[in-house]
Short mmCIF file of C-alpha atoms in Angstrom, two decimals:
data_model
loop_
_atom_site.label_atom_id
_atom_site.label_comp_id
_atom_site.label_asym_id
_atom_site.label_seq_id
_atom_site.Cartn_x
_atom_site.Cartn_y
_atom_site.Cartn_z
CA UNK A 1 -37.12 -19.92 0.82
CA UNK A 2 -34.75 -21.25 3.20
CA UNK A 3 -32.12 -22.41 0.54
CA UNK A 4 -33.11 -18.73 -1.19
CA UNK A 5 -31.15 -17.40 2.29
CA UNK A 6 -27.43 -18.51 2.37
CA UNK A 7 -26.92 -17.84 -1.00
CA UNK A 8 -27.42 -14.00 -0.66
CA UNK A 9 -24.38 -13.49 0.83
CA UNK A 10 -22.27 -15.33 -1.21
CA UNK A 11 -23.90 -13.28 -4.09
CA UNK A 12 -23.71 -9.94 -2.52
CA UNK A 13 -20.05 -10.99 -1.99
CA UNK A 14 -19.32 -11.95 -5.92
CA UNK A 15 -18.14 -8.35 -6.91
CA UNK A 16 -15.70 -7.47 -4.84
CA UNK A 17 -13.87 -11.24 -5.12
CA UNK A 18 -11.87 -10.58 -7.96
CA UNK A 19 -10.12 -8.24 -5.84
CA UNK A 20 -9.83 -10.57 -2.62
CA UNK A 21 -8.18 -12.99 -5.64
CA UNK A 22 -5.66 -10.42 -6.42
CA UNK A 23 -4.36 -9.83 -2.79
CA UNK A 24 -4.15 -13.73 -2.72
CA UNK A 25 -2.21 -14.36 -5.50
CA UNK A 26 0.98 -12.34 -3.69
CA UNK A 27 1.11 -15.50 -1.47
CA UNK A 28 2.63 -17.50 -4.73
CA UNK A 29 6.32 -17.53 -5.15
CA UNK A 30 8.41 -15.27 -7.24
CA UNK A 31 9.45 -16.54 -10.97
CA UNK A 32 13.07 -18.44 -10.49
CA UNK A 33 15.73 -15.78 -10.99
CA UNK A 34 14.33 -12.95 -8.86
CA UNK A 35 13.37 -10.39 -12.26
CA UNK A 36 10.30 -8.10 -10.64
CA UNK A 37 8.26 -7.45 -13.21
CA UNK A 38 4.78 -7.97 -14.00
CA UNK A 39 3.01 -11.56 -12.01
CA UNK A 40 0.08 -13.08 -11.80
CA UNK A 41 -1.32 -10.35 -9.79
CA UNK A 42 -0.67 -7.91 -11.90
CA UNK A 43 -2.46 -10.01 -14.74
CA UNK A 44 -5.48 -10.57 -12.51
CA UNK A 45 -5.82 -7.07 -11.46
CA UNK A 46 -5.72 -6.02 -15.28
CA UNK A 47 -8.86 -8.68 -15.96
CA UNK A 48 -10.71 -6.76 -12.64
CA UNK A 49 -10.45 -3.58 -14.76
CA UNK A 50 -11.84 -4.98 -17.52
CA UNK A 51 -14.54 -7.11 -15.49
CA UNK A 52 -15.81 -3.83 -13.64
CA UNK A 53 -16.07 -1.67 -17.00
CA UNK A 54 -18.19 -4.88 -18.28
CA UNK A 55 -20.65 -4.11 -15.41
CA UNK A 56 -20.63 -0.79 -15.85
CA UNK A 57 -21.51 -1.02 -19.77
CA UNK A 58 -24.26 -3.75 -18.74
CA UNK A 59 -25.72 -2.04 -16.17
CA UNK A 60 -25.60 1.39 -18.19
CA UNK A 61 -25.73 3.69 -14.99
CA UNK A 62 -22.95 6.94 -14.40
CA UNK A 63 -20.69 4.87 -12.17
CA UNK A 64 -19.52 7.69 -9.74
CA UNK A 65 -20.12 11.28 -8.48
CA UNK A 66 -18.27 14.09 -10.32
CA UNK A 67 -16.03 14.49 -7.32
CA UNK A 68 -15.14 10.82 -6.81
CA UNK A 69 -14.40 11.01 -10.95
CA UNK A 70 -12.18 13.92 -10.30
CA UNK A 71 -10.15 13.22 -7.77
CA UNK A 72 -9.37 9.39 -9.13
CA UNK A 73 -8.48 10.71 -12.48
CA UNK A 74 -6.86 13.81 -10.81
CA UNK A 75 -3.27 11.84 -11.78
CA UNK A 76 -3.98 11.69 -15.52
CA UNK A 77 -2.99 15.11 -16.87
CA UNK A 78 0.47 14.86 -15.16
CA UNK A 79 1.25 11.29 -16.13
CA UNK A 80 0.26 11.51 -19.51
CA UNK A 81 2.09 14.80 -20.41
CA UNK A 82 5.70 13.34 -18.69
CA UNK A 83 4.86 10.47 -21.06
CA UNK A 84 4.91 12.72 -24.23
CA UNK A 85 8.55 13.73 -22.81
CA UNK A 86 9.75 10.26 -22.19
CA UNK A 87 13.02 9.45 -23.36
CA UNK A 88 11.68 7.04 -25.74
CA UNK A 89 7.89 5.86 -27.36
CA UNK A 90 7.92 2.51 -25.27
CA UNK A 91 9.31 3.64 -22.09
CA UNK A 92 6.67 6.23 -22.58
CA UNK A 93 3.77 3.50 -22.97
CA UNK A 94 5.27 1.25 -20.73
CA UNK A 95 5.47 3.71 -17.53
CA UNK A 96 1.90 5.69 -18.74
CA UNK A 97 0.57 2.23 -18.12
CA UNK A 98 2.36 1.60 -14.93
CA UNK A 99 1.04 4.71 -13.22
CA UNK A 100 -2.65 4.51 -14.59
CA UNK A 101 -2.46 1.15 -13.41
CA UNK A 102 -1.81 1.50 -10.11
CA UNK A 103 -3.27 5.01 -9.16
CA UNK A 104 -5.83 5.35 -11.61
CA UNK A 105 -7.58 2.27 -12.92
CA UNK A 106 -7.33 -0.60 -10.43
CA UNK A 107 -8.09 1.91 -7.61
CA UNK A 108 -10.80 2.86 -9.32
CA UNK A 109 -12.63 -0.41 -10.47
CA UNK A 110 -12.00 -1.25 -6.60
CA UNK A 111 -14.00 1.52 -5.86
CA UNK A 112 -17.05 0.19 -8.38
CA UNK A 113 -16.46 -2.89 -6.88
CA UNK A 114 -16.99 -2.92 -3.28
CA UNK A 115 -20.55 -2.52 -2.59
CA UNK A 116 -20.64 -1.52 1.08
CA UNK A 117 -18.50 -1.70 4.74
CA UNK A 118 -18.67 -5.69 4.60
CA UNK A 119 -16.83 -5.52 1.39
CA UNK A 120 -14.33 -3.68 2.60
CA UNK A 121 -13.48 -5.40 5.93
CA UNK A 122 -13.55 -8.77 3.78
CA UNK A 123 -10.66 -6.96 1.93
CA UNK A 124 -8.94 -5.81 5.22
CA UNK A 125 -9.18 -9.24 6.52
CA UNK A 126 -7.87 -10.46 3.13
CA UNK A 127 -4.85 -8.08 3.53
CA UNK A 128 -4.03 -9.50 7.24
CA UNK A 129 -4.11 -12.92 5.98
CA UNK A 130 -1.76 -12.50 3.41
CA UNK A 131 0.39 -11.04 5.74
CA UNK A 132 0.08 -13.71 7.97
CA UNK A 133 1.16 -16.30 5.40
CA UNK A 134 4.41 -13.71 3.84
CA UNK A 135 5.44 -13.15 7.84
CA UNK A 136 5.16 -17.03 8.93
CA UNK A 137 7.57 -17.95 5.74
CA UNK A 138 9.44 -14.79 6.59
CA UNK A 139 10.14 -15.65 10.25
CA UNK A 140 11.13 -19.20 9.37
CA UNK A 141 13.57 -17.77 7.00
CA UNK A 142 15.03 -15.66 9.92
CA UNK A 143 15.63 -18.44 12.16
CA UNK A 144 16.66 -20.96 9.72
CA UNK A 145 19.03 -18.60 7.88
CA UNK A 146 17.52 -19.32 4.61
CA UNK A 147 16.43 -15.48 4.26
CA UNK A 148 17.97 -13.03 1.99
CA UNK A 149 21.48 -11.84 2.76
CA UNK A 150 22.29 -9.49 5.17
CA UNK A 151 25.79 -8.12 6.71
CA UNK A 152 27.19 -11.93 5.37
CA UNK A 153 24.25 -13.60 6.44
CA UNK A 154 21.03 -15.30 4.97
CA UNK A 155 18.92 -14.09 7.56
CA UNK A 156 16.60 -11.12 6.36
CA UNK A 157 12.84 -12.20 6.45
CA UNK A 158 11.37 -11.73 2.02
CA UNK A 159 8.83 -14.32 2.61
CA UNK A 160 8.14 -15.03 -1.46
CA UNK A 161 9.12 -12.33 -3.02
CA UNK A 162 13.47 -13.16 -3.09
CA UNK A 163 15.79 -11.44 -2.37
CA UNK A 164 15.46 -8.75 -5.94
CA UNK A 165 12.35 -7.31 -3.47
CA UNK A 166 12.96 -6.83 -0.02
CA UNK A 167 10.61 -4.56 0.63
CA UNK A 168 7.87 -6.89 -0.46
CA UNK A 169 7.13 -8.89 2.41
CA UNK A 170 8.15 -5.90 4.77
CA UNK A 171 5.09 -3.93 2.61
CA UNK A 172 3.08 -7.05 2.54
CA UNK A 173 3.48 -7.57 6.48
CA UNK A 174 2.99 -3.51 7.09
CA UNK A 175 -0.48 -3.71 5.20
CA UNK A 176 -1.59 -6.61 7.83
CA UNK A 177 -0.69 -4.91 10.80
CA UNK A 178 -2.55 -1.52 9.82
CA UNK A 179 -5.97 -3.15 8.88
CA UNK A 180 -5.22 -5.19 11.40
CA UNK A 181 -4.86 -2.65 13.91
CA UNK A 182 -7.75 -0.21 12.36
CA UNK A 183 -9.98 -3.81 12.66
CA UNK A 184 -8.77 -3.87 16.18
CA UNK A 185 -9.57 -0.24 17.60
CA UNK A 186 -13.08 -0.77 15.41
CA UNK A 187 -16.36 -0.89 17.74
CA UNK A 188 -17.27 -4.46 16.09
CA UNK A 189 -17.89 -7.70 17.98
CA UNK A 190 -15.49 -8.73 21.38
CA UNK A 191 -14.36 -11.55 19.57
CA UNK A 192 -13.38 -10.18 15.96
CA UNK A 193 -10.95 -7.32 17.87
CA UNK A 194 -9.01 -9.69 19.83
CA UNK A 195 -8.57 -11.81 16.90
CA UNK A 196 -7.34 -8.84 14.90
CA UNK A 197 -5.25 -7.40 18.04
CA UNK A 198 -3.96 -11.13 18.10
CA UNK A 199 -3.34 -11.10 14.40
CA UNK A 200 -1.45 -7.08 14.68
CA UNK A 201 1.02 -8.62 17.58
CA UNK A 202 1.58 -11.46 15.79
CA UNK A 203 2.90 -9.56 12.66
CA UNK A 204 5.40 -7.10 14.85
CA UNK A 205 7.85 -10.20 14.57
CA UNK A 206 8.34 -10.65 10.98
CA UNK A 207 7.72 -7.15 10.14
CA UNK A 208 11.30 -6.25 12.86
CA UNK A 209 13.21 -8.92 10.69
CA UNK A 210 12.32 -7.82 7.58
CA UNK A 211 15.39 -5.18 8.19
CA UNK A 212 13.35 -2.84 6.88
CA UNK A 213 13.71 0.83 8.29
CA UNK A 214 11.27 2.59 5.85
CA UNK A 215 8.56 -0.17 6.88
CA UNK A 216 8.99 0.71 10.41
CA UNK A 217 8.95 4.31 10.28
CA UNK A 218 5.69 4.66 8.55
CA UNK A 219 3.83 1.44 10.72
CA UNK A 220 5.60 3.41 13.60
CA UNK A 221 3.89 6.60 12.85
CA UNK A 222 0.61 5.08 11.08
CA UNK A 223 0.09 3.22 14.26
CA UNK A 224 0.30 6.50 16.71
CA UNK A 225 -1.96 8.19 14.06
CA UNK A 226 -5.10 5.55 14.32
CA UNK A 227 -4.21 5.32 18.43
CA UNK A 228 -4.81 8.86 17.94
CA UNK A 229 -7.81 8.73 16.14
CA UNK A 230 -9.60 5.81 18.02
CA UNK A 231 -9.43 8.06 20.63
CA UNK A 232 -7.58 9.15 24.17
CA UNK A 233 -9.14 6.00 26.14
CA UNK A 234 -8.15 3.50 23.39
CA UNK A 235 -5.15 4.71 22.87
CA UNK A 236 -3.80 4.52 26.52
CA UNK A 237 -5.01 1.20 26.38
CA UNK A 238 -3.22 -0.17 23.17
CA UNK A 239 -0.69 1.65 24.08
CA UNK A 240 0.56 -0.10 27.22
CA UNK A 241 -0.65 -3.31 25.59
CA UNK A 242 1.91 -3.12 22.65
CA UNK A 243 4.92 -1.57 24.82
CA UNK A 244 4.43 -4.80 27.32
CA UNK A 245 4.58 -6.43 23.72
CA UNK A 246 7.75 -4.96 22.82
CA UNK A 247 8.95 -5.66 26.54
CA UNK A 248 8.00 -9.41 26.17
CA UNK A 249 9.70 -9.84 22.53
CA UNK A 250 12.97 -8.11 23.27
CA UNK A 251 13.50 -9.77 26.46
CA UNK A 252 11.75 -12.01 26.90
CA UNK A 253 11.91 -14.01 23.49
CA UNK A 254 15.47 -12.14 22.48
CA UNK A 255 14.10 -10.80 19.46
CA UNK A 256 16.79 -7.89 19.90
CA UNK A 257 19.60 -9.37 18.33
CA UNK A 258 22.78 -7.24 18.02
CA UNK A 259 22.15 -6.72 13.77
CA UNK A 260 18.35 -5.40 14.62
CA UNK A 261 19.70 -3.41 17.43
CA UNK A 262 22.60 -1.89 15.08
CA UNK A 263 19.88 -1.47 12.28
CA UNK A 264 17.48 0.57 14.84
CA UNK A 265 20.54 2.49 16.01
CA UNK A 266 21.18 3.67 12.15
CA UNK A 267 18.24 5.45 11.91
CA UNK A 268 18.89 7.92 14.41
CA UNK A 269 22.63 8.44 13.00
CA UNK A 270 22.07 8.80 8.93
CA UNK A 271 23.61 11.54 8.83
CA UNK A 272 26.64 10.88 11.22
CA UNK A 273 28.00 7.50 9.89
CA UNK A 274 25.96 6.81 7.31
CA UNK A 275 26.34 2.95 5.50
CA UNK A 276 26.73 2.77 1.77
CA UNK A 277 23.14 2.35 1.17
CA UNK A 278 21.91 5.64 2.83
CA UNK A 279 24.52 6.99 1.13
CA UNK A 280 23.31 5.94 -1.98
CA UNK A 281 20.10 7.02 -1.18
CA UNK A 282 21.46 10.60 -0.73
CA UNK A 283 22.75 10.99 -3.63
CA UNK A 284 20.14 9.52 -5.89
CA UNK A 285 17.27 12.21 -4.60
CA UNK A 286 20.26 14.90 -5.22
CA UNK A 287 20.24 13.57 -8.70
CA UNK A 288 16.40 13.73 -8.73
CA UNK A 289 16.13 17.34 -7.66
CA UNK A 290 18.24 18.45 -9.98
CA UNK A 291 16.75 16.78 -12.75
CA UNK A 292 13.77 18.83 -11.58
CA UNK A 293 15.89 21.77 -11.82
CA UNK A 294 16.22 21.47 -15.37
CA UNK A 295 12.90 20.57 -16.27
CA UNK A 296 10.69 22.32 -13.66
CA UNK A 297 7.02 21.78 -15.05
CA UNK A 298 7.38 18.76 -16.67
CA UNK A 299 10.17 16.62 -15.84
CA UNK A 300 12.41 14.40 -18.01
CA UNK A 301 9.60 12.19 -19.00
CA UNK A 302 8.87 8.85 -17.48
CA UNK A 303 11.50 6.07 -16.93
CA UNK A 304 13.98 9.02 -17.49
CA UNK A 305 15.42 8.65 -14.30
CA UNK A 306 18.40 5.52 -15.11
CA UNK A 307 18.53 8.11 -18.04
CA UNK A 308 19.68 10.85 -16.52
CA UNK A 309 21.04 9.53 -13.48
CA UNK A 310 24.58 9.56 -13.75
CA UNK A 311 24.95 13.19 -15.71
CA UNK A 312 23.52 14.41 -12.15
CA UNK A 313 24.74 11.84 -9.47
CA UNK A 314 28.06 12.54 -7.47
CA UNK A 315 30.78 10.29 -7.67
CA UNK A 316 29.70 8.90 -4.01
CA UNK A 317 26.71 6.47 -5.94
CA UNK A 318 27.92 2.76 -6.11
CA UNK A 319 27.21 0.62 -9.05
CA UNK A 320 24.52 -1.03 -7.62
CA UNK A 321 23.61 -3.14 -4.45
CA UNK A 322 24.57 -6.81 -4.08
CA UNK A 323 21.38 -8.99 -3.83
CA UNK A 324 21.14 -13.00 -2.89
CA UNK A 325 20.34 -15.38 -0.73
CA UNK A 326 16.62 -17.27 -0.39
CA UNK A 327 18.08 -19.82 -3.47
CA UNK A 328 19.06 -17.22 -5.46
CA UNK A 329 22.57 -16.77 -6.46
CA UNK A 330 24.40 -13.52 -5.48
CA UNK A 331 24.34 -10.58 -8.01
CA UNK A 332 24.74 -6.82 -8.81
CA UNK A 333 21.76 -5.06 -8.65
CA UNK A 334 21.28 -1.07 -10.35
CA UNK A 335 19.97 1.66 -9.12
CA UNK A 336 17.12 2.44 -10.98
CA UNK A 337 14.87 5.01 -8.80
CA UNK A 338 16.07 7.13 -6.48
CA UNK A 339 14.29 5.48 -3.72
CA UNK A 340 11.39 8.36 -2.86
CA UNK A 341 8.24 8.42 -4.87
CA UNK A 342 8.00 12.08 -4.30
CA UNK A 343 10.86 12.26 -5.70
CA UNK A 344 11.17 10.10 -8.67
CA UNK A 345 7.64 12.33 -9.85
CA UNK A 346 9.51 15.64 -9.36
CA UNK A 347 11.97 14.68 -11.32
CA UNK A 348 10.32 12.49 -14.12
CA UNK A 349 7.42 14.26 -13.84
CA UNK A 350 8.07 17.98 -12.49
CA UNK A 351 5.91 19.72 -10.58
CA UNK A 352 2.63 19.01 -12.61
CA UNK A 353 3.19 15.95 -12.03
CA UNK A 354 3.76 16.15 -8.64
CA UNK A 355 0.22 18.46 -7.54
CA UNK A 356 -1.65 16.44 -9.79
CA UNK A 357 -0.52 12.61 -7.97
CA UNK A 358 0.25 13.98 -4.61
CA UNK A 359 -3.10 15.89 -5.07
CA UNK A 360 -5.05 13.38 -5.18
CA UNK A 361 -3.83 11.32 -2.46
CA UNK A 362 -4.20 14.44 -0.14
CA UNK A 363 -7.90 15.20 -1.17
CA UNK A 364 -8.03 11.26 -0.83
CA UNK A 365 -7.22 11.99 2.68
CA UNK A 366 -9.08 14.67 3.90
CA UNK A 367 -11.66 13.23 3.05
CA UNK A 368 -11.26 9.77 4.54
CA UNK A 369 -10.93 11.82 7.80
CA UNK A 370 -13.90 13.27 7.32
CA UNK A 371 -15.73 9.96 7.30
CA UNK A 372 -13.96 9.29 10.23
CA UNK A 373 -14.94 11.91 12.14
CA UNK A 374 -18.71 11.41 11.26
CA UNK A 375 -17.87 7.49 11.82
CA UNK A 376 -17.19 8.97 15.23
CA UNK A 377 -20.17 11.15 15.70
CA UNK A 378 -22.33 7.93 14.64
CA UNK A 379 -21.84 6.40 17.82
CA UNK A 380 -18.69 4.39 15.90
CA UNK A 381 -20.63 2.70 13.35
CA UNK A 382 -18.17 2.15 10.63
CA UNK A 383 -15.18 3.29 12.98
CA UNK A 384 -13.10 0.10 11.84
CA UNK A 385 -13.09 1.02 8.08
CA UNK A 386 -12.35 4.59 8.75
CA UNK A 387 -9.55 3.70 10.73
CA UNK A 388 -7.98 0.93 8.03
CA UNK A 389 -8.58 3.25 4.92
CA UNK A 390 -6.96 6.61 7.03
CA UNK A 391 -3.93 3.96 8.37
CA UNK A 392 -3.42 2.87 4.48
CA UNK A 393 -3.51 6.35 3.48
CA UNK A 394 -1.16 7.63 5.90
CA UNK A 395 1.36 5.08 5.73
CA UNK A 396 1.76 5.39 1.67
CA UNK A 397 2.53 9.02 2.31
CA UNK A 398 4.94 8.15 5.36
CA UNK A 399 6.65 4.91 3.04
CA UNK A 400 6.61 7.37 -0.12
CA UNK A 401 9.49 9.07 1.74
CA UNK A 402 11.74 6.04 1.34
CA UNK A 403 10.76 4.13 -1.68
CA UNK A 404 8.75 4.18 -4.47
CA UNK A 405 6.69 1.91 -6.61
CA UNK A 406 8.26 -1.68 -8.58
CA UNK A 407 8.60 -5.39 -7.97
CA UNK A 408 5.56 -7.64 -7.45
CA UNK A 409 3.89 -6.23 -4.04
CA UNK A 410 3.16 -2.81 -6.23
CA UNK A 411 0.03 -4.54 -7.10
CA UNK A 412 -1.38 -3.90 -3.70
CA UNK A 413 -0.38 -0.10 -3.51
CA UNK A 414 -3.39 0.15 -5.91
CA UNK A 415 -5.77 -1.91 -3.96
CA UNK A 416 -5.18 -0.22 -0.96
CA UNK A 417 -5.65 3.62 -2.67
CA UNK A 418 -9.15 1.97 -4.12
CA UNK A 419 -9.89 0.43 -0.42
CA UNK A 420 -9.16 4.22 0.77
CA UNK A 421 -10.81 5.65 -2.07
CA UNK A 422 -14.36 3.86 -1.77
CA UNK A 423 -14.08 4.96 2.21
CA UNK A 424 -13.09 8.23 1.30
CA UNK A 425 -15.67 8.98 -1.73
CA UNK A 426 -18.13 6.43 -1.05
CA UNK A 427 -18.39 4.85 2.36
CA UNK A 428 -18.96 8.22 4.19
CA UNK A 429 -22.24 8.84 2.91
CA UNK A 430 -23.49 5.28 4.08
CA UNK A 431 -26.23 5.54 6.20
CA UNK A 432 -25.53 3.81 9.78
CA UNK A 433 -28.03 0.89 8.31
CA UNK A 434 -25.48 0.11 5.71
CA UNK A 435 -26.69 1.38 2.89
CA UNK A 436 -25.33 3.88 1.15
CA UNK A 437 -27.11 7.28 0.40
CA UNK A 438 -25.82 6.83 -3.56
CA UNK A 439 -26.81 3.27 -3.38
CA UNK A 440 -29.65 2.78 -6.01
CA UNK A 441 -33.27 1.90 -4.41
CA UNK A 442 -34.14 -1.99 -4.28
CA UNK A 443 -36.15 -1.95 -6.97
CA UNK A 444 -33.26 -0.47 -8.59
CA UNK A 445 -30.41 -2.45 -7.13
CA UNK A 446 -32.46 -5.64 -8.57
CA UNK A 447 -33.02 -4.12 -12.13
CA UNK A 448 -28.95 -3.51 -11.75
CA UNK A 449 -28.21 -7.18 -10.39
CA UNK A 450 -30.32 -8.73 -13.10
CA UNK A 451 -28.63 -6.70 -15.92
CA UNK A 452 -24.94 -7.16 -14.88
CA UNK A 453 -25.85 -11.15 -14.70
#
């Protein structure tokens, strides 16, 4: 009996680890020669689909409510009839997988696979360490100017990912300092919040020399939205502790160098003296809208955009962006998306497309709120998931604005939309005892365990 006892945990825990072992593998370094396709993660995260529908077949039970079905599968129809359009068979295969991939099947085995709120902070705290290992390379990069180039210099923070994505380790580090946060403003133990407000301040450094304006906007505004949420009390309190933050790393520490005070400064002027790259921006969703305008409903098929791109782009679009630096030799990288994942499905996709994804991501939503506010009514019980599942959500729909999906960090956009998803369609009918209302009876849960081994 008393060697019976630790192992329950462990094998409570042997579901959802798969998925902890897909968030780790982003800590490996990027293949030589900085091409962003599919990695080990992606790989791994393929074998999770297939290891969840092996449990489901085993343990021969419906796997989810009709409205949890429904609103994960919500993105089929559009995807698959912009893939009947595509420009080609493969490119019509290739991106149909893509987009089931990461909004459709890996968010949904995630949701199969964690079992209950423990699950899901292990994956939170699984997301904040693999920040904290991508921001600790990153900010030696920074001050060792051995980053990715940047106005001449090799100084922007990519942590593993090179130069070819660097957004990775800005996404990477944003993903740590929301659950991080959402742990933080939780109502769980004295000891775990300071360790996860520790763990958010820690991660404001790498994430400000990433360079990366899109990653700061949405953290900005995904941060004020869960200071909101946690309430008026708690977020006075946070407040004033991360502006004395801010106070401490800008002056005291000199964080605000002159580039990350010019690269703040161009956000509030994009439209005033804009650099080549916002620029280029501009002009790729003006290709993108009116590729929609053509093709209203349906698009021009997936991976159409490079297609069509330059029939509908100005003569203001550069070739491409120059990329190097972090041991990789400087080259020419094309433009490829228009940089907006609302976007890049209006146009590929039309405006099927379009309802059908951003659909589902709002009903995703509004219904992770809803667990939050009943999280709230409960006295808090279960505050900390609800707050790292609505800060996921709401930064995807904030970072959606200024990029889309590629390169190796993708991987994670679908873990996080399962995360959200089991919180949203799940987690809010768990009782405050921790088991959910859905959850099959012991007797039940054993009959389950014993078929699925």
């Amino acid at each position: 009996m008393t060697l019976a006892l630790p192992l329950r945990r462990p094998a409570h825990l042997l579901p959802v680890l798969p998925v902890v072992a897909v968030v780790a593998l982003l800590a490996l370094p990027a293949p030589p020669g900085g091409e962003s396709g599919a990695g080990p993660a992606d790989a791994l995260s393929a074998l999770v689909v297939g290891y969840c529908a092996v449990r489901l077949l085993r343990a021969r039970r419906r796997p989810l409510a009709r409205t949890a079905a429904l609103v994960l599968a919500l993105p089929v129809p559009g995807v698959a009839l912009a893939a009947m359009d595509a420009v080609s068979p493969g490119a019509g295969v290739t991106g149909l997988g893509r987009y089931l991939q990461i909004f459709v099947l890996v968010p949904a085995a995630v949701v199969l696979l964690v079992r209950d709120r423990r699950d899901l902070r292990l994956l939170a705290w699984s997301f904040v360490a693999l920040a904290m290992c991508q921001g600790g390379i990153g900010v030696h990069q920074y001050l060792t100017g051995t980053g990715a180039s940047y106005q001449g210099q090799e100084i922007r923070a990519v942590g593993t990912f090179g130069p070819s994505d660097v957004m990775g380790m800005a996404t990477v580090v944003s993903f740590g300092v929301v659950c991080a946060a959402g742990l933080a403003l939780g109502r769980g133990t004295v000891r775990v919040r300071l360790t996860a407000a520790a763990c958010a301040t820690a991660l404001l450094l790498p994430l400000a020399v990433s360079f990366s304006r899109g990653a700061w906007i949405a953290t900005a505004v995904t941060l004020t939205v869960q200071l909101a949420l946690a309430g008026l009390r708690r977020a006075l309190k946070a407040g004033a502790a991360l502006v004395a933050v801010c106070v401490v790393l800008i002056g005291g520490f000199g964080v605000g160098t002159a580039m990350l005070q010019e690269r703040i400064d161009s956000i509030t002027r994009v439209t005033d003296a804009p650099d080549q790259s916002v620029v280029d921006r501009y002009t790729m969703w003006a290709a993108a809208t009116d590729m929609w305008r053509e093709h209203p409903l349906t698009g021009v098929g997936l991976k159409g955009f490079p297609e069509y791109r330059d029939g509908h782009a100005s003569l203001a679009l550069s070739s491409g962006s120059d990329t190097g630096g972090a041991g990789v030799a400087y080259r020419r990288e094309p433009l490829l998306s228009p940089h907006n994942m609302y976007l890049l499905v209006l146009g590929e996709q039309g405006l099927i497309g379009l309802l059908c994804l951003a659909g589902g991501w709002l009903a995703l939503l509004v219904c992770a709120l809803r667990g939050l506010w009943r999280a709230r009514t409960a006295g808090g019980r279960g505050l900390d998931c609800a707050l790292v599942a609505c800060g996921l959500l709401v930064w995807h729909l904030v970072d959606f604005v200024y990029a889309d999906i590629g390169g190796p960090s993708t991987v994670l956009t679908a873990v996080c939309f399962g995360l959200a998803g089991w919180w949203a369609l799940v987690g809010v009918d768990e009782n405050p005892s921790g088991a959910s209302t859905d959850t099959p009876s012991a007797p039940a849960a054993a009959t389950e365990e014993a078929a699925l081994r």
